[in-house]
């Protein structure tokens, strides 16, 4: 079956630190991979995505590369800001009908 | 452009009471979803509707019913609420045919069952 495993949180970083949130997946076929972000009191919104192996998704300084050989889609940012404090979810979808989410990683960035 | 709108945003119920969560989207999407979010569990799919007139069970459908009233609206009903249904519920929609793969979420409905 399909599943997503992501790094347990919470994660606390100082401003301008480097961020990595690990995500690995299990899928029966060739899924699209996503990172969603949830700011406090809001719904989830798409941060970035990749639809095939070796694709790199990027947005707002965040990047993630679809690695088929390691079944991974790790989220990285070179220099985090206080405004990046949120919960980050890794997700996959094979059919476009069903999406499978990881448990979420809470990030707090302190000044 | 409102996107996905859910009502109510907050609700407190007593065990055994019933209620319906309403969801509407104005993006002309075919697919709509109901998720629940619980601490340490991430998002779990309750039901989804791939198109008007169809609904399918997700990972955790027990205790819930859904209605795809038309293309815009997808409601979630709790017939006899239980404390285990205390959660934050999110409605989402997507346009599968465009192959964007992106889900658009509402702001969530926080439900407490006493």
mmCIF file of C-alpha atoms in Angstrom, chain B residues 22-60:
data_model
loop_
_atom_site.group_PDB
_atom_site.id
_atom_site.type_symbol
_atom_site.label_atom_id
_atom_site.label_comp_id
_atom_site.label_asym_id
_atom_site.label_seq_id
_atom_site.Cartn_x
_atom_site.Cartn_y
_atom_site.Cartn_z
ATOM 1 C CA UNK B 22 -20.894 21.843 5.296
ATOM 2 C CA UNK B 23 -18.313 22.421 2.576
ATOM 3 C CA UNK B 24 -18.512 24.357 -0.654
ATOM 4 C CA UNK B 25 -15.916 25.145 -3.317
ATOM 5 C CA UNK B 26 -16.099 27.693 -6.092
ATOM 6 C CA UNK B 27 -13.239 26.419 -8.264
ATOM 7 C CA UNK B 28 -15.361 24.043 -10.354
ATOM 8 C CA UNK B 29 -13.355 21.073 -9.092
ATOM 9 C CA UNK B 30 -14.642 17.573 -9.638
ATOM 10 C CA UNK B 31 -13.052 15.928 -6.586
ATOM 11 C CA UNK B 32 -13.803 16.742 -2.976
ATOM 12 C CA UNK B 33 -12.548 15.242 0.286
ATOM 13 C CA UNK B 34 -13.101 15.170 4.011
ATOM 14 C CA UNK B 35 -10.094 14.675 6.302
ATOM 15 C CA UNK B 36 -9.692 14.662 10.036
ATOM 16 C CA UNK B 37 -6.560 15.885 11.762
ATOM 17 C CA UNK B 38 -5.509 14.514 15.123
ATOM 18 C CA UNK B 39 -2.299 15.111 17.077
ATOM 19 C CA UNK B 40 0.397 12.631 16.075
ATOM 20 C CA UNK B 41 -1.818 11.125 13.383
ATOM 21 C CA UNK B 42 -1.539 13.654 10.604
ATOM 22 C CA UNK B 43 -4.427 13.856 8.177
ATOM 23 C CA UNK B 44 -6.611 10.830 7.628
ATOM 24 C CA UNK B 45 -9.114 10.568 4.807
ATOM 25 C CA UNK B 46 -12.700 9.974 5.896
ATOM 26 C CA UNK B 47 -14.546 10.047 2.563
ATOM 27 C CA UNK B 48 -13.968 11.437 -0.861
ATOM 28 C CA UNK B 49 -16.009 12.143 -3.951
ATOM 29 C CA UNK B 50 -14.284 11.861 -7.300
ATOM 30 C CA UNK B 51 -17.187 13.469 -9.124
ATOM 31 C CA UNK B 52 -20.730 14.639 -8.609
ATOM 32 C CA UNK B 53 -22.912 11.682 -7.679
ATOM 33 C CA UNK B 54 -20.126 9.426 -6.413
ATOM 34 C CA UNK B 55 -18.654 8.921 -2.977
ATOM 35 C CA UNK B 56 -16.062 6.487 -1.636
ATOM 36 C CA UNK B 57 -14.787 5.508 1.771
ATOM 37 C CA UNK B 58 -11.368 6.557 2.875
ATOM 38 C CA UNK B 59 -9.213 5.324 5.715
ATOM 39 C CA UNK B 60 -11.543 6.136 8.646
#
